[in-house]
Coordinates of C-alpha atoms and ligand atoms in Angstrom, one line a residue:
M1048 CA 4.1 0.9 -5.4
C1049 CA 6.0 0.9 -8.7
G1050 CA 9.0 -0.8 -9.8
I1051 CA 12.1 1.1 -11.2
I1052 CA 15.7 0.5 -12.1
G1053 CA 19.2 2.2 -13.9
Y1054 CA 22.1 0.8 -15.1
I1055 CA 25.1 2.2 -16.2
G1056 CA 28.5 0.6 -17.4
E1057 CA 30.4 -0.2 -20.7
K1058 CA 26.9 -2.9 -22.3
K1059 CA 23.6 -2.2 -24.1
A1060 CA 21.6 -0.9 -21.4
S1061 CA 18.4 -1.9 -22.1
D1062 CA 18.9 -5.6 -22.2
F1063 CA 19.7 -5.0 -18.2
L1064 CA 16.8 -2.6 -18.4
I1065 CA 14.3 -4.7 -19.7
E1066 CA 15.5 -8.0 -17.8
G1067 CA 14.9 -6.2 -14.3
L1068 CA 12.1 -4.7 -15.2
K1069 CA 11.2 -7.9 -16.1
R1070 CA 12.3 -8.8 -11.8
L1071 CA 9.9 -6.2 -11.2
E1072 CA 6.5 -6.7 -12.9
Y1073 CA 5.0 -7.8 -9.2
R1074 CA 5.3 -3.8 -8.2
G1075 CA 3.2 -3.1 -10.5
Y1076 CA 2.3 -4.0 -14.4
D1077 CA -0.5 -1.2 -15.9
S1078 CA 2.0 0.1 -17.9
C1079 CA 5.7 0.7 -18.5
G1080 CA 9.0 2.3 -19.7
I1081 CA 12.1 2.7 -20.5
A1082 CA 14.8 5.6 -21.7
T1083 CA 18.5 5.9 -22.6
A1084 CA 21.3 8.4 -23.3
D1085 CA 23.4 7.9 -26.4
S1086 CA 25.5 10.4 -27.6
G1087 CA 23.9 13.5 -26.4
K1088 CA 20.5 11.9 -27.2
L1089 CA 18.0 10.7 -25.1
S1090 CA 15.9 8.0 -26.5
L1091 CA 12.4 6.8 -25.3
R1092 CA 10.4 4.1 -25.0
R1093 CA 6.5 3.4 -23.3
V1094 CA 3.7 1.3 -23.7
S1095 CA 0.2 0.7 -22.0
G1096 CA 0.5 -2.5 -20.6
R1097 CA 2.7 -4.9 -19.3
V1098 CA 7.0 -5.3 -19.9
G1099 CA 6.3 -8.2 -22.4
F1100 CA 5.1 -5.6 -24.6
L1101 CA 7.7 -3.4 -23.9
E1102 CA 10.3 -5.6 -24.8
E1103 CA 8.7 -6.3 -28.0
A1104 CA 9.1 -2.2 -29.0
V1105 CA 12.4 -2.0 -28.2
E1106 CA 12.5 -5.2 -30.0
K1107 CA 11.3 -3.5 -33.3
K1108 CA 12.7 -0.2 -32.7
P1109 CA 16.0 -0.9 -30.4
I1110 CA 17.6 1.4 -28.0
N1111 CA 21.3 2.5 -27.8
G1112 CA 23.0 3.7 -24.3
A1113 CA 25.2 2.2 -21.6
V1114 CA 23.2 4.4 -19.5
G1115 CA 19.4 4.2 -19.0
I1116 CA 16.7 3.9 -16.6
A1117 CA 13.2 2.1 -16.6
H1118 CA 10.0 1.6 -15.0
T1119 CA 7.3 -1.0 -14.2
R1120 CA 3.8 1.2 -13.3
W1121 CA 1.2 0.8 -10.7
A1122 CA -0.6 4.2 -11.4
T1123 CA -1.5 6.0 -8.4
H1124 CA -2.4 9.4 -10.1
G1125 CA -3.6 9.2 -13.8
I1126 CA -5.0 6.4 -15.2
P1127 CA -2.8 3.4 -17.1
S1128 CA -1.9 4.6 -20.4
E1129 CA 1.1 5.3 -22.3
D1130 CA 1.5 9.1 -21.6
N1131 CA 1.4 8.3 -17.8
A1132 CA 3.7 5.8 -18.1
H1133 CA 7.0 6.6 -17.2
P1134 CA 10.1 7.9 -17.4
H1135 CA 8.9 11.2 -17.6
T1136 CA 11.2 13.7 -19.8
D1137 CA 11.4 18.0 -18.8
C1138 CA 10.3 20.2 -21.2
A1139 CA 13.1 20.3 -23.5
G1140 CA 13.4 15.8 -24.1
E1141 CA 16.6 16.3 -22.0
I1142 CA 16.4 15.1 -18.7
V1143 CA 14.6 11.7 -18.0
L1144 CA 13.5 10.2 -14.0
V1145 CA 11.6 7.5 -13.1
H1146 CA 9.7 7.5 -9.7
N1147 CA 8.5 5.2 -7.3
G1148 CA 6.3 7.0 -4.5
I1149 CA 3.5 9.8 -4.3
I1150 CA 4.1 13.4 -4.8
E1151 CA 1.6 14.6 -2.1
N1152 CA 2.1 18.6 -3.2
Y1153 CA 2.0 18.1 -6.8
A1154 CA -0.7 19.9 -8.1
E1155 CA 0.7 23.4 -5.9
L1156 CA 3.8 22.8 -7.7
K1157 CA 2.3 22.1 -10.5
E1158 CA 0.7 25.4 -10.3
K1159 CA 4.1 27.4 -10.0
L1160 CA 5.7 25.2 -13.0
L1161 CA 2.9 26.4 -14.7
V1162 CA 3.2 29.8 -14.4
A1163 CA 7.0 29.1 -15.3
G1164 CA 6.2 27.9 -18.8
H1165 CA 6.3 24.4 -18.4
K1166 CA 4.3 22.2 -20.4
F1167 CA 3.1 18.8 -19.0
K1168 CA 2.5 15.8 -20.7
S1169 CA 0.7 13.5 -18.2
E1170 CA -1.3 13.7 -15.7
T1171 CA 1.1 11.8 -13.3
D1172 CA 2.3 13.6 -9.9
T1173 CA 5.7 12.5 -10.5
E1174 CA 6.2 14.6 -13.7
V1175 CA 6.5 18.0 -11.4
V1176 CA 9.5 16.4 -10.2
I1177 CA 11.2 16.4 -13.8
H1178 CA 10.0 20.1 -14.5
L1179 CA 11.8 21.1 -11.0
I1180 CA 14.6 19.7 -11.9
E1181 CA 14.9 21.7 -15.1
D1182 CA 13.8 25.0 -13.4
K1183 CA 16.5 24.2 -11.2
I1184 CA 19.1 23.7 -13.7
K1185 CA 17.8 26.2 -15.9
S1186 CA 18.0 29.0 -12.5
S1187 CA 21.7 27.7 -11.9
N1188 CA 23.6 30.9 -11.9
P1189 CA 26.4 31.0 -13.2
P1190 CA 24.9 29.8 -16.6
F1191 CA 27.7 27.3 -17.6
S1192 CA 31.1 28.0 -19.5
T1193 CA 32.8 25.6 -21.8
S1194 CA 35.8 25.4 -19.3
E1195 CA 32.5 24.4 -16.9
V1196 CA 31.5 21.5 -18.5
E1197 CA 35.1 20.3 -19.7
N1198 CA 35.3 20.3 -15.3
G1199 CA 32.6 18.8 -14.8
G1200 CA 30.4 21.3 -14.5
F1201 CA 27.5 19.8 -16.1
E1202 CA 27.7 17.2 -13.4
S1203 CA 27.3 19.7 -10.6
V1204 CA 24.8 22.1 -11.8
F1205 CA 22.6 18.4 -12.4
F1206 CA 24.0 17.4 -8.5
A1207 CA 23.1 20.7 -7.8
A1208 CA 19.1 20.8 -9.2
F1209 CA 18.3 17.4 -8.2
K1210 CA 19.2 18.6 -4.1
K1211 CA 17.1 21.2 -4.2
A1212 CA 13.9 19.5 -6.3
I1213 CA 13.8 17.0 -3.8
A1214 CA 14.2 19.6 -1.0
D1215 CA 10.8 21.0 -2.6
I1216 CA 8.4 18.1 -2.8
E1217 CA 6.7 16.5 -0.5
G1218 CA 5.5 12.2 0.1
S1219 CA 7.4 9.5 -1.0
F1220 CA 9.8 8.6 -3.6
A1221 CA 12.6 6.7 -4.8
L1222 CA 13.9 8.1 -8.0
A1223 CA 16.1 7.7 -10.7
V1224 CA 17.7 10.7 -13.4
I1225 CA 19.4 10.8 -16.2
W1226 CA 20.8 14.1 -18.5
S1227 CA 21.7 13.7 -22.1
K1228 CA 24.4 16.2 -21.2
C1229 CA 25.8 14.0 -18.7
P1230 CA 25.8 10.8 -19.3
D1231 CA 28.1 10.3 -16.7
I1232 CA 26.3 9.7 -13.8
I1233 CA 23.0 8.8 -13.2
L1234 CA 21.4 10.6 -9.7
S1235 CA 18.9 8.7 -7.4
A1236 CA 17.1 9.4 -4.2
R1237 CA 15.4 7.7 -1.3
L1238 CA 12.8 9.0 0.9
H1239 CA 9.6 6.2 2.2
S1240 CA 10.0 4.4 -1.1
P1241 CA 12.8 1.6 -1.0
L1242 CA 15.9 1.9 -3.2
V1243 CA 19.4 0.3 -3.7
V1244 CA 22.4 0.3 -5.8
G1245 CA 24.3 -2.9 -7.1
I1246 CA 27.5 -3.0 -7.6
G1247 CA 28.8 -4.9 -10.4
K1248 CA 32.4 -4.4 -12.2
D1249 CA 32.8 -2.1 -14.5
E1250 CA 28.6 -1.4 -14.1
N1251 CA 26.5 -0.2 -11.5
F1252 CA 22.2 -0.2 -10.2
V1253 CA 20.0 1.4 -8.8
A1254 CA 16.4 -0.3 -8.5
S1255 CA 13.0 -0.6 -6.3
D1256 CA 14.8 -4.2 -4.9
V1257 CA 17.4 -6.3 -5.5
S1258 CA 15.3 -9.3 -7.4
A1259 CA 15.8 -6.2 -10.3
F1260 CA 20.1 -7.1 -10.8
L1261 CA 20.4 -10.4 -8.6
K1262 CA 21.6 -11.8 -12.0
F1263 CA 23.9 -9.3 -12.2
T1264 CA 25.5 -8.7 -9.2
R1265 CA 24.9 -9.7 -5.4
K1266 CA 26.8 -7.2 -4.2
V1267 CA 24.2 -3.9 -2.6
V1268 CA 24.6 -0.8 -0.8
F1269 CA 20.5 -0.4 1.1
L1270 CA 20.0 3.4 1.1
E1271 CA 18.5 5.0 3.8
D1272 CA 15.6 8.0 4.0
G1273 CA 17.1 11.0 3.1
E1274 CA 20.2 9.7 0.8
I1275 CA 21.5 10.4 -2.3
A1276 CA 23.3 8.2 -4.7
L1277 CA 25.1 9.8 -7.2
V1278 CA 26.3 6.4 -9.3
R1279 CA 29.3 6.1 -12.1
K1280 CA 30.1 3.4 -14.2
N1281 CA 32.9 2.7 -12.0
S1282 CA 32.1 4.4 -8.6
I1283 CA 29.0 5.5 -5.9
E1284 CA 29.3 8.5 -4.2
Y1285 CA 26.7 8.5 -1.3
F1286 CA 24.9 12.3 0.4
D1287 CA 22.4 13.6 2.6
F1288 CA 19.7 15.3 1.5
A1289 CA 21.7 18.6 2.4
G1290 CA 24.4 17.1 -0.2
K1291 CA 27.1 16.6 2.5
A1292 CA 29.2 12.9 1.6
I1293 CA 28.3 10.0 3.4
E1294 CA 30.0 6.5 3.7
K1295 CA 27.7 3.3 2.8
N1296 CA 28.4 -0.3 3.6
S1297 CA 27.9 -3.0 1.1
V1298 CA 26.4 -6.8 2.0
D1299 CA 26.3 -9.8 -0.5
I1300 CA 22.8 -10.5 -1.3
K1301 CA 22.8 -15.1 -0.4
W1302 CA 18.4 -14.8 -1.6
D1303 CA 17.4 -16.6 -5.0
S1304 CA 15.5 -14.2 -7.7
S1305 CA 12.3 -15.5 -6.3
M1306 CA 13.3 -14.9 -2.6
A1307 CA 14.8 -11.5 -3.7
E1308 CA 10.7 -10.4 -6.0
K1309 CA 9.7 -11.3 -2.3
G1310 CA 12.2 -9.1 -0.1
G1311 CA 14.2 -12.2 1.5
Y1312 CA 10.3 -13.9 1.9
K1313 CA 8.7 -17.1 1.7
H1314 CA 5.7 -15.5 0.2
F1315 CA 4.3 -12.7 -1.4
M1316 CA 1.4 -13.2 1.5
L1317 CA 4.2 -12.8 4.7
K1318 CA 6.1 -10.2 2.6
E1319 CA 2.6 -8.4 2.4
I1320 CA 2.0 -8.7 5.6
H1321 CA 5.1 -7.3 6.7
E1322 CA 4.3 -4.1 4.4
Q1323 CA 1.6 -3.2 6.3
A1324 CA 3.0 0.0 8.2
E1325 CA 3.6 1.3 5.2
S1326 CA 0.1 0.7 4.4
V1327 CA -1.6 2.7 7.0
E1328 CA 1.1 5.3 6.7
N1329 CA 0.7 5.7 2.8
T1330 CA -3.3 5.6 2.9
I1331 CA -3.4 8.6 5.1
R1332 CA -0.4 10.6 4.8
G1333 CA -0.8 14.4 3.6
R1334 CA -4.9 13.1 4.0
L1335 CA -5.6 13.8 8.1
L1336 CA -4.0 17.3 9.1
P1337 CA -4.8 19.8 9.1
L1338 CA -8.4 18.7 8.9
E1339 CA -9.9 22.3 8.5
K1340 CA -7.9 21.9 5.4
D1341 CA -10.7 21.2 2.7
I1342 CA -8.9 17.2 1.6
L1343 CA -11.2 15.5 0.1
K1344 CA -13.0 18.3 -1.9
K1345 CA -9.0 19.1 -2.8
E1346 CA -8.8 15.3 -3.9
I1347 CA -11.5 13.5 -4.2
G1348 CA -14.1 16.1 -5.1
L1349 CA -16.3 16.1 -2.5
D1350 CA -17.4 18.5 0.1
F1351 CA -20.3 19.2 2.6
K1352 CA -22.9 20.2 -0.2
D1353 CA -22.6 16.2 -1.3
I1354 CA -23.3 15.1 1.7
K1355 CA -25.2 17.3 3.6
S1356 CA -28.6 15.7 2.8
L1357 CA -27.5 12.4 3.3
S1358 CA -29.7 9.8 5.1
H1359 CA -27.4 6.6 5.6
V1360 CA -24.2 5.2 3.9
Q1361 CA -24.4 2.4 2.4
I1362 CA -21.1 -0.2 1.9
V1363 CA -21.3 -3.0 -0.7
A1364 CA -18.2 -5.1 -0.7
C1365 CA -17.0 -8.9 -0.8
G1366 CA -14.9 -10.9 1.2
T1367 CA -12.3 -9.4 3.3
A1368 CA -13.5 -6.2 1.5
Y1369 CA -16.9 -6.7 3.2
H1370 CA -14.9 -7.3 6.8
A1371 CA -13.8 -3.8 5.6
G1372 CA -17.6 -3.1 5.6
L1373 CA -18.6 -3.9 8.9
V1374 CA -15.6 -2.2 10.4
A1375 CA -16.5 0.7 8.6
K1376 CA -20.2 0.6 10.0
Y1377 CA -19.0 1.0 13.9
I1378 CA -16.6 3.7 12.5
F1379 CA -19.5 5.6 11.1
E1380 CA -21.8 5.1 13.4
N1381 CA -19.4 5.6 16.3
F1382 CA -19.9 9.0 14.5
K1383 CA -23.7 8.8 14.6
I1384 CA -23.9 7.9 10.9
P1385 CA -26.2 5.5 10.4
T1386 CA -24.4 2.6 8.0
Y1387 CA -25.7 -0.4 5.9
V1388 CA -23.0 -3.3 5.1
D1389 CA -24.0 -5.6 2.0
F1390 CA -22.5 -8.2 0.6
A1391 CA -22.2 -6.9 -2.7
S1392 CA -23.6 -10.4 -4.1
E1393 CA -26.6 -9.9 -1.3
F1394 CA -27.7 -6.8 -2.8
S1395 CA -30.1 -6.5 -5.5
D1396 CA -33.2 -5.9 -3.3
R1397 CA -31.4 -4.3 -0.8
S1398 CA -31.2 -1.4 -3.5
K1399 CA -34.9 -1.0 -3.4
I1400 CA -34.4 0.8 -0.5
I1401 CA -31.5 3.4 -1.9
D1402 CA -32.5 6.6 -3.3
K1403 CA -30.6 10.1 -3.6
N1404 CA -30.3 10.6 0.1
T1405 CA -28.2 7.0 0.0
F1406 CA -24.4 7.6 -0.4
L1407 CA -23.0 4.2 -1.6
I1408 CA -19.3 3.0 -0.3
A1409 CA -18.2 0.3 -2.5
I1410 CA -14.7 -1.5 -1.4
S1411 CA -12.4 -3.3 -3.2
Q1412 CA -8.8 -4.0 -3.5
S1413 CA -9.0 -4.6 -7.1
G1414 CA -11.5 -2.8 -8.1
E1415 CA -12.5 -5.5 -10.6
T1416 CA -15.1 -8.0 -8.4
A1417 CA -18.3 -8.6 -10.7
D1418 CA -20.1 -8.5 -7.8
T1419 CA -19.7 -5.4 -6.5
L1420 CA -19.4 -3.4 -10.0
C1421 CA -23.6 -5.0 -9.9
A1422 CA -24.4 -3.7 -6.6
V1423 CA -23.0 -0.4 -7.6
R1424 CA -25.1 0.3 -10.9
E1425 CA -28.0 -1.4 -9.0
A1426 CA -27.0 1.8 -6.7
K1427 CA -26.3 4.1 -9.1
E1428 CA -29.9 3.5 -11.1
S1429 CA -31.8 4.6 -7.9
G1430 CA -30.2 7.5 -7.7
A1431 CA -26.9 6.8 -5.0
K1432 CA -23.9 8.6 -5.2
V1433 CA -21.1 6.4 -5.0
L1434 CA -17.3 6.2 -3.4
A1435 CA -15.2 3.7 -4.2
I1436 CA -12.4 2.7 -1.5
T1437 CA -10.2 0.8 -4.1
N1438 CA -6.2 0.3 -4.4
T1439 CA -6.1 -0.1 -8.2
V1440 CA -6.2 3.3 -10.9
G1441 CA -8.4 2.8 -13.6
S1442 CA -9.9 -0.2 -12.5
S1443 CA -13.7 -0.7 -14.0
L1444 CA -14.8 0.6 -10.0
T1445 CA -13.2 3.9 -10.6
R1446 CA -14.8 4.4 -14.1
E1447 CA -17.9 3.9 -12.4
A1448 CA -18.1 5.6 -9.1
D1449 CA -18.7 8.9 -8.7
Y1450 CA -15.5 9.6 -6.4
V1451 CA -12.6 7.5 -5.5
F1452 CA -10.8 7.2 -2.8
Y1453 CA -7.3 5.1 -3.2
T1454 CA -6.2 3.4 -0.6
H1455 CA -2.0 3.5 -1.5
C1456 CA -1.2 -0.4 -0.5
G1457 CA 1.0 -1.2 -3.9
P1458 CA 0.0 -4.1 -5.8
E1459 CA -1.1 -7.0 -3.5
I1460 CA -0.5 -10.5 -5.3
G1461 CA -0.9 -13.0 -2.4
V1462 CA -4.4 -14.5 -2.7
A1463 CA -5.1 -13.3 0.8
S1464 CA -6.1 -10.3 1.1
T1465 CA -3.9 -8.9 3.9
K1466 CA -2.5 -5.2 4.0
A1467 CA -5.2 -4.6 1.0
F1468 CA -7.8 -4.5 3.7
L1469 CA -5.3 -2.2 6.3
G1470 CA -5.7 0.1 3.6
Q1471 CA -9.0 -0.2 3.3
L1472 CA -9.4 -0.3 6.7
S1473 CA -7.1 3.3 7.5
A1474 CA -9.0 4.7 3.9
I1475 CA -12.1 4.3 6.3
Y1476 CA -10.6 6.2 9.0
V1477 CA -9.7 9.0 6.9
L1478 CA -13.0 9.4 5.9
A1479 CA -15.6 8.4 8.5
I1480 CA -13.5 11.3 10.3
H1481 CA -13.6 13.5 7.6
F1482 CA -17.8 13.1 6.8
A1483 CA -17.8 13.4 11.4
V1484 CA -16.5 16.7 10.6
M1485 CA -18.4 18.4 7.8
L1486 CA -21.9 16.4 9.2
N1487 CA -20.7 18.6 12.5
K1488 CA -21.1 14.9 14.1
I1489 CA -17.6 15.5 16.1
S1490 CA -16.1 18.8 17.0
Y1491 CA -12.2 18.9 16.2
I1492 CA -11.1 18.5 19.1
E1493 CA -13.0 14.9 19.1
A1494 CA -11.1 14.5 16.0
E1495 CA -7.9 15.5 16.7
K1496 CA -8.0 12.2 19.4
Y1497 CA -8.8 10.2 16.6
V1498 CA -5.8 11.8 14.1
K1499 CA -3.0 11.8 16.5
E1500 CA -4.0 8.2 17.3
L1501 CA -4.4 6.8 14.2
I1502 CA -0.8 8.7 12.6
K1503 CA 0.8 6.8 15.3
I1504 CA -0.4 3.0 14.1
P1505 CA 2.0 2.4 11.7
R1506 CA 5.2 2.5 14.4
F1507 CA 2.4 -0.4 16.5
V1508 CA 1.7 -2.2 13.2
K1509 CA 5.8 -2.2 12.6
E1510 CA 6.7 -3.4 16.8
L1511 CA 4.1 -5.7 16.6
L1512 CA 5.4 -6.9 13.0
S1513 CA 8.6 -7.1 15.6
R1514 CA 7.0 -10.1 17.1
S1515 CA 6.4 -12.3 14.7
D1516 CA 7.9 -15.3 16.3
E1517 CA 5.6 -15.7 19.4
I1518 CA 2.9 -15.9 17.0
K1519 CA 4.6 -18.3 14.8
K1520 CA 5.2 -20.2 18.1
V1521 CA 1.5 -21.0 18.8
A1522 CA 0.4 -21.4 15.1
D1523 CA 3.5 -24.2 15.1
K1524 CA 1.2 -25.2 18.3
Y1525 CA -2.0 -25.9 17.0
S1526 CA -1.5 -26.7 13.5
D1527 CA -2.7 -29.9 13.9
Y1528 CA -6.6 -29.0 14.8
E1529 CA -9.2 -29.1 12.3
H1530 CA -11.9 -26.7 13.8
F1531 CA -11.2 -22.9 14.8
L1532 CA -13.5 -20.4 16.4
F1533 CA -13.7 -17.0 16.1
I1534 CA -15.2 -14.2 18.7
S1535 CA -14.7 -10.7 19.5
R1536 CA -18.0 -8.1 19.7
Y1537 CA -18.7 -4.8 18.5
V1538 CA -15.9 -3.6 16.4
N1539 CA -13.4 -6.3 16.8
F1540 CA -16.7 -8.6 15.8
P1541 CA -15.3 -8.2 11.9
I1542 CA -12.0 -8.9 12.5
A1543 CA -12.8 -12.2 14.0
L1544 CA -15.0 -13.2 10.7
E1545 CA -11.4 -11.8 8.9
G1546 CA -9.7 -14.2 11.1
A1547 CA -11.7 -16.9 10.6
L1548 CA -11.8 -15.8 6.7
K1549 CA -7.6 -16.1 6.3
I1550 CA -7.7 -19.8 7.9
K1551 CA -10.2 -21.0 6.2
E1552 CA -8.9 -19.1 2.4
I1553 CA -5.0 -20.5 2.9
A1554 CA -4.4 -23.5 5.5
Y1555 CA -8.2 -24.8 4.4
V1556 CA -9.2 -25.3 7.8
H1557 CA -12.5 -25.4 8.8
A1558 CA -13.1 -21.7 10.8
E1559 CA -16.2 -19.8 12.1
G1560 CA -15.9 -16.4 13.1
Y1561 CA -18.1 -15.3 15.5
A1562 CA -20.2 -12.2 18.1
A1563 CA -19.5 -13.5 21.3
G1564 CA -22.5 -12.8 22.8
E1565 CA -24.4 -15.7 20.1
M1566 CA -22.3 -17.9 21.4
K1567 CA -24.4 -19.4 23.7
H1568 CA -27.2 -18.9 21.0
G1569 CA -26.2 -22.0 19.6
P1570 CA -22.3 -22.8 18.2
I1571 CA -21.3 -23.4 22.2
A1572 CA -22.8 -26.4 21.3
I1573 CA -20.1 -27.8 19.3
I1574 CA -16.9 -26.4 22.0
E1575 CA -15.1 -28.6 22.9
K1576 CA -11.5 -30.0 23.3
N1577 CA -11.0 -30.3 20.0
M1578 CA -12.2 -26.6 18.7
P1579 CA -9.4 -23.7 19.8
V1580 CA -11.2 -20.3 20.6
I1581 CA -9.6 -16.9 19.3
C1582 CA -10.3 -14.4 21.2
I1583 CA -9.6 -11.1 19.8
A1584 CA -10.2 -9.3 23.7
T1585 CA -8.2 -6.3 23.7
N1586 CA -9.5 -3.1 25.7
S1587 CA -13.2 -2.1 25.6
K1588 CA -16.0 -0.9 26.8
V1589 CA -17.2 -4.7 26.3
I1590 CA -14.5 -6.4 27.6
K1591 CA -15.9 -7.8 30.9
L1592 CA -18.7 -9.5 28.4
L1593 CA -16.3 -10.7 26.7
A1594 CA -14.1 -12.6 29.5
G1595 CA -16.7 -14.0 30.8
N1596 CA -17.8 -15.8 27.3
I1597 CA -14.4 -16.7 27.0
E1598 CA -15.0 -18.9 30.6
E1599 CA -17.8 -20.1 28.8
A1600 CA -15.4 -22.3 26.6
M1601 CA -12.9 -23.0 28.3
A1602 CA -15.6 -24.1 30.8
R1603 CA -16.6 -26.8 28.6
G1604 CA -13.0 -27.8 27.5
A1605 CA -11.6 -25.0 24.8
K1606 CA -7.9 -24.1 24.7
I1607 CA -8.7 -20.9 24.8
I1608 CA -6.2 -18.1 22.1
A1609 CA -6.4 -14.4 23.5
I1610 CA -5.3 -11.4 21.8
V1611 CA -5.4 -9.1 24.1
D1612 CA -3.6 -5.5 25.2
E1613 CA -1.3 -4.2 28.4
E1614 CA -4.7 -2.9 29.4
S1615 CA -6.9 -5.9 28.6
K1616 CA -5.0 -8.7 30.0
K1617 CA -5.9 -8.1 33.4
H1618 CA -9.6 -9.3 32.4
I1619 CA -8.5 -12.4 30.5
K1620 CA -7.3 -16.1 31.7
A1621 CA -6.3 -18.3 28.8
S1622 CA -4.2 -20.7 27.4
E1623 CA -2.5 -18.6 25.3
I1624 CA -1.6 -14.9 25.1
I1625 CA -0.7 -12.5 22.6
E1626 CA -0.1 -8.9 22.7
V1627 CA -1.0 -6.3 20.9
P1628 CA -0.1 -2.8 20.8
K1629 CA -2.7 -0.1 23.1
T1630 CA -4.5 2.3 21.1
L1631 CA -8.0 3.2 21.0
E1632 CA -11.4 1.0 20.9
M1633 CA -12.0 2.0 17.0
L1634 CA -8.7 1.7 16.1
S1635 CA -7.8 -1.4 17.5
P1636 CA -8.8 -3.0 14.4
L1637 CA -6.3 -2.2 12.2
L1638 CA -3.5 -4.2 15.0
N1639 CA -5.9 -6.5 16.3
T1640 CA -5.7 -8.5 12.5
I1641 CA -2.5 -8.7 11.9
P1642 CA -1.9 -11.7 14.4
L1643 CA -4.7 -13.5 13.1
Q1644 CA -2.6 -13.1 9.4
I1645 CA 0.3 -14.3 11.1
F1646 CA -1.6 -17.4 12.8
A1647 CA -3.0 -18.7 9.5
Y1648 CA 0.1 -17.9 7.7
Y1649 CA 2.1 -20.6 9.4
I1650 CA -0.7 -23.2 10.2
A1651 CA -0.8 -23.0 5.9
L1652 CA 2.7 -23.1 6.1
N1653 CA 3.1 -26.2 7.9
K1654 CA 0.0 -27.5 6.1
K1655 CA 2.2 -27.7 3.4
C1656 CA -0.2 -25.2 1.8
D1657 CA 0.2 -23.1 -1.5
I1658 CA -0.4 -19.9 0.5
D1659 CA -0.4 -17.4 -2.2
K1660 CA -2.9 -19.1 -4.9
P1661 CA -4.8 -20.8 -2.5
R1662 CA -6.9 -23.9 -4.6
N1663 CA -10.2 -22.3 -5.8
L1664 CA -9.8 -19.4 -6.0
A1665 CA -8.6 -16.5 -7.3
K1666 CA -7.3 -12.8 -7.0
S1667 CA -10.3 -11.0 -8.5
V1668 CA -13.3 -12.6 -8.7
T1669 CA -14.9 -11.1 -12.3
V1670 CA -17.7 -13.5 -12.6
R1671 CA -21.0 -13.1 -10.5
Ligands
M6R3114 O1 -11.1 -7.0 -5.4 P1 -11.3 -6.9 -4.2 O2 -11.1 -6.2 -2.8 O3 -13.2 -7.0 -4.9 O4 -11.8 -8.8 -3.8 C1 -13.2 -8.5 -3.0 C2 -12.8 -10.6 -2.1 O5 -12.9 -11.6 -3.6 C3 -11.3 -10.2 -1.3 O6 -10.8 -10.0 -0.4 C4 -11.0 -12.2 -1.4 O7 -12.4 -12.6 -0.3 C5 -9.7 -12.8 -0.5 N1 -9.4 -13.5 -1.0 C6 -9.8 -12.5 0.6 O8 -8.5 -13.1 1.6

């Protein structure tokens, strides 16, 4: 996730763009840049680091022009650095572009563009798009004549080239492009990444979200996937990707600017909960099909020879990432790959049983968690190969690991991990399926069964999120309880732990997560009417056992809140039923987590807790 903004009008573009970037910084903050066009020339400033540095650079060396674009980056391809910062330029330095999203086929496009003589200056996936536009302009026929230029010929060539370029790219994008030869337009397009147009008086904007220009206009047009905006200072035209003109209606935004950064949500946590369909989609997209393609080799340099002598997988992680690791154990072992999971902070002694046949997976949203980094170092000393699952390009973990598999969730601002967890789970499914196929543990046919269901998950997530109000009602009813017990079995047992962690962390309510079968070995003693039991009871080979555990809790006066699906609900008696879409048992953690996040969120809201910054906690724990 990155933030993009474009301005075209009569005033100094850089003032609007820097102001807009400050509002977009929550979308990424590892590097940033700005470009303007003035008198047929482009000016460009880029820095590694936050928007404040860019502002200083522009103050020291101002840039003129009433049209410009800017970007704040959350790296996905290529480390955070000045060279990798947007905007990116073509070879001639005349066209400039900002991008939010991922170009999945960038490697093959780059190969062709290199052969055609293009010179690349960054490691990003984005840069192919600008060279592609340049290429299409160069090959436009007929070449420009003076009369064409006078009649707006450059604009039509630019538009045609832009259209052709986006037809060639696969993945997700929100783009804004300017060409110094036609400084009266910004071209912008959207596919699977947000983009909104702001309509001002004698000036217009494009941006990743309305917060970027809310100070200047509240009249906006939201672009949909597959749409292009051709933006002038006094008018905007909209097209589909085939170039057919389309009508769009504007809306007036009533949010204040802090709400706008949060996409209209009250907290980043709630916004991030609602971004989870994209987290799953972005993390699995292009990585599963077709399985025969050696995707892991291509993407992270890992192939069969790297895992053929693997004796077991060892996972290390902390907090929510550790819960993702626990789910991973069930997934890998379902595919007959032995897997151990440890808190990174408890790994010290375990590292003694690590050797060169251990494949260690470290999971960390931030990639900076001190305990996880320490565990990785110890494992490496013992000869293990290390794969990092992380959301943060260029983080310390990525530098220490042998292989890095990114989750593509965008920055997670709320301290409570939500969308990063779903991204981690998605990454685990992708890796486990590939490992199982490479190691001949499952057939392609079996793998396809999981793949086919996994690609349905983003739709199920959206469907579930659209029913958040039902979960809010349950939370409202249970906001005064001081204790909760979360239970489940098998692959959803870690989700019980995660549900308990969320409510402790943001609502300061005592909660325990327990394996349902273990209740009778102790915890059942604390069950009474003031201890609601939340049971994750979706369809499972152990559903009847779980139903029995629920009866035991009910018999001791506990209220039961059950997470069920259409299949399991016939087995379950409960005070409250929350139904989630039905999927394969192995994939059900991806859905079952969501009601627990929403439940914790509304309880914390009712208790007026500081949800995005809970007391005593930090987003990234860099001490041991
Ligand atoms: O950045 P990491 O994934 O390594 O962070 C690990 C934990 O600190 C983190 O998951 C923490 O438990 C969250 N606040 C939980 O919501």
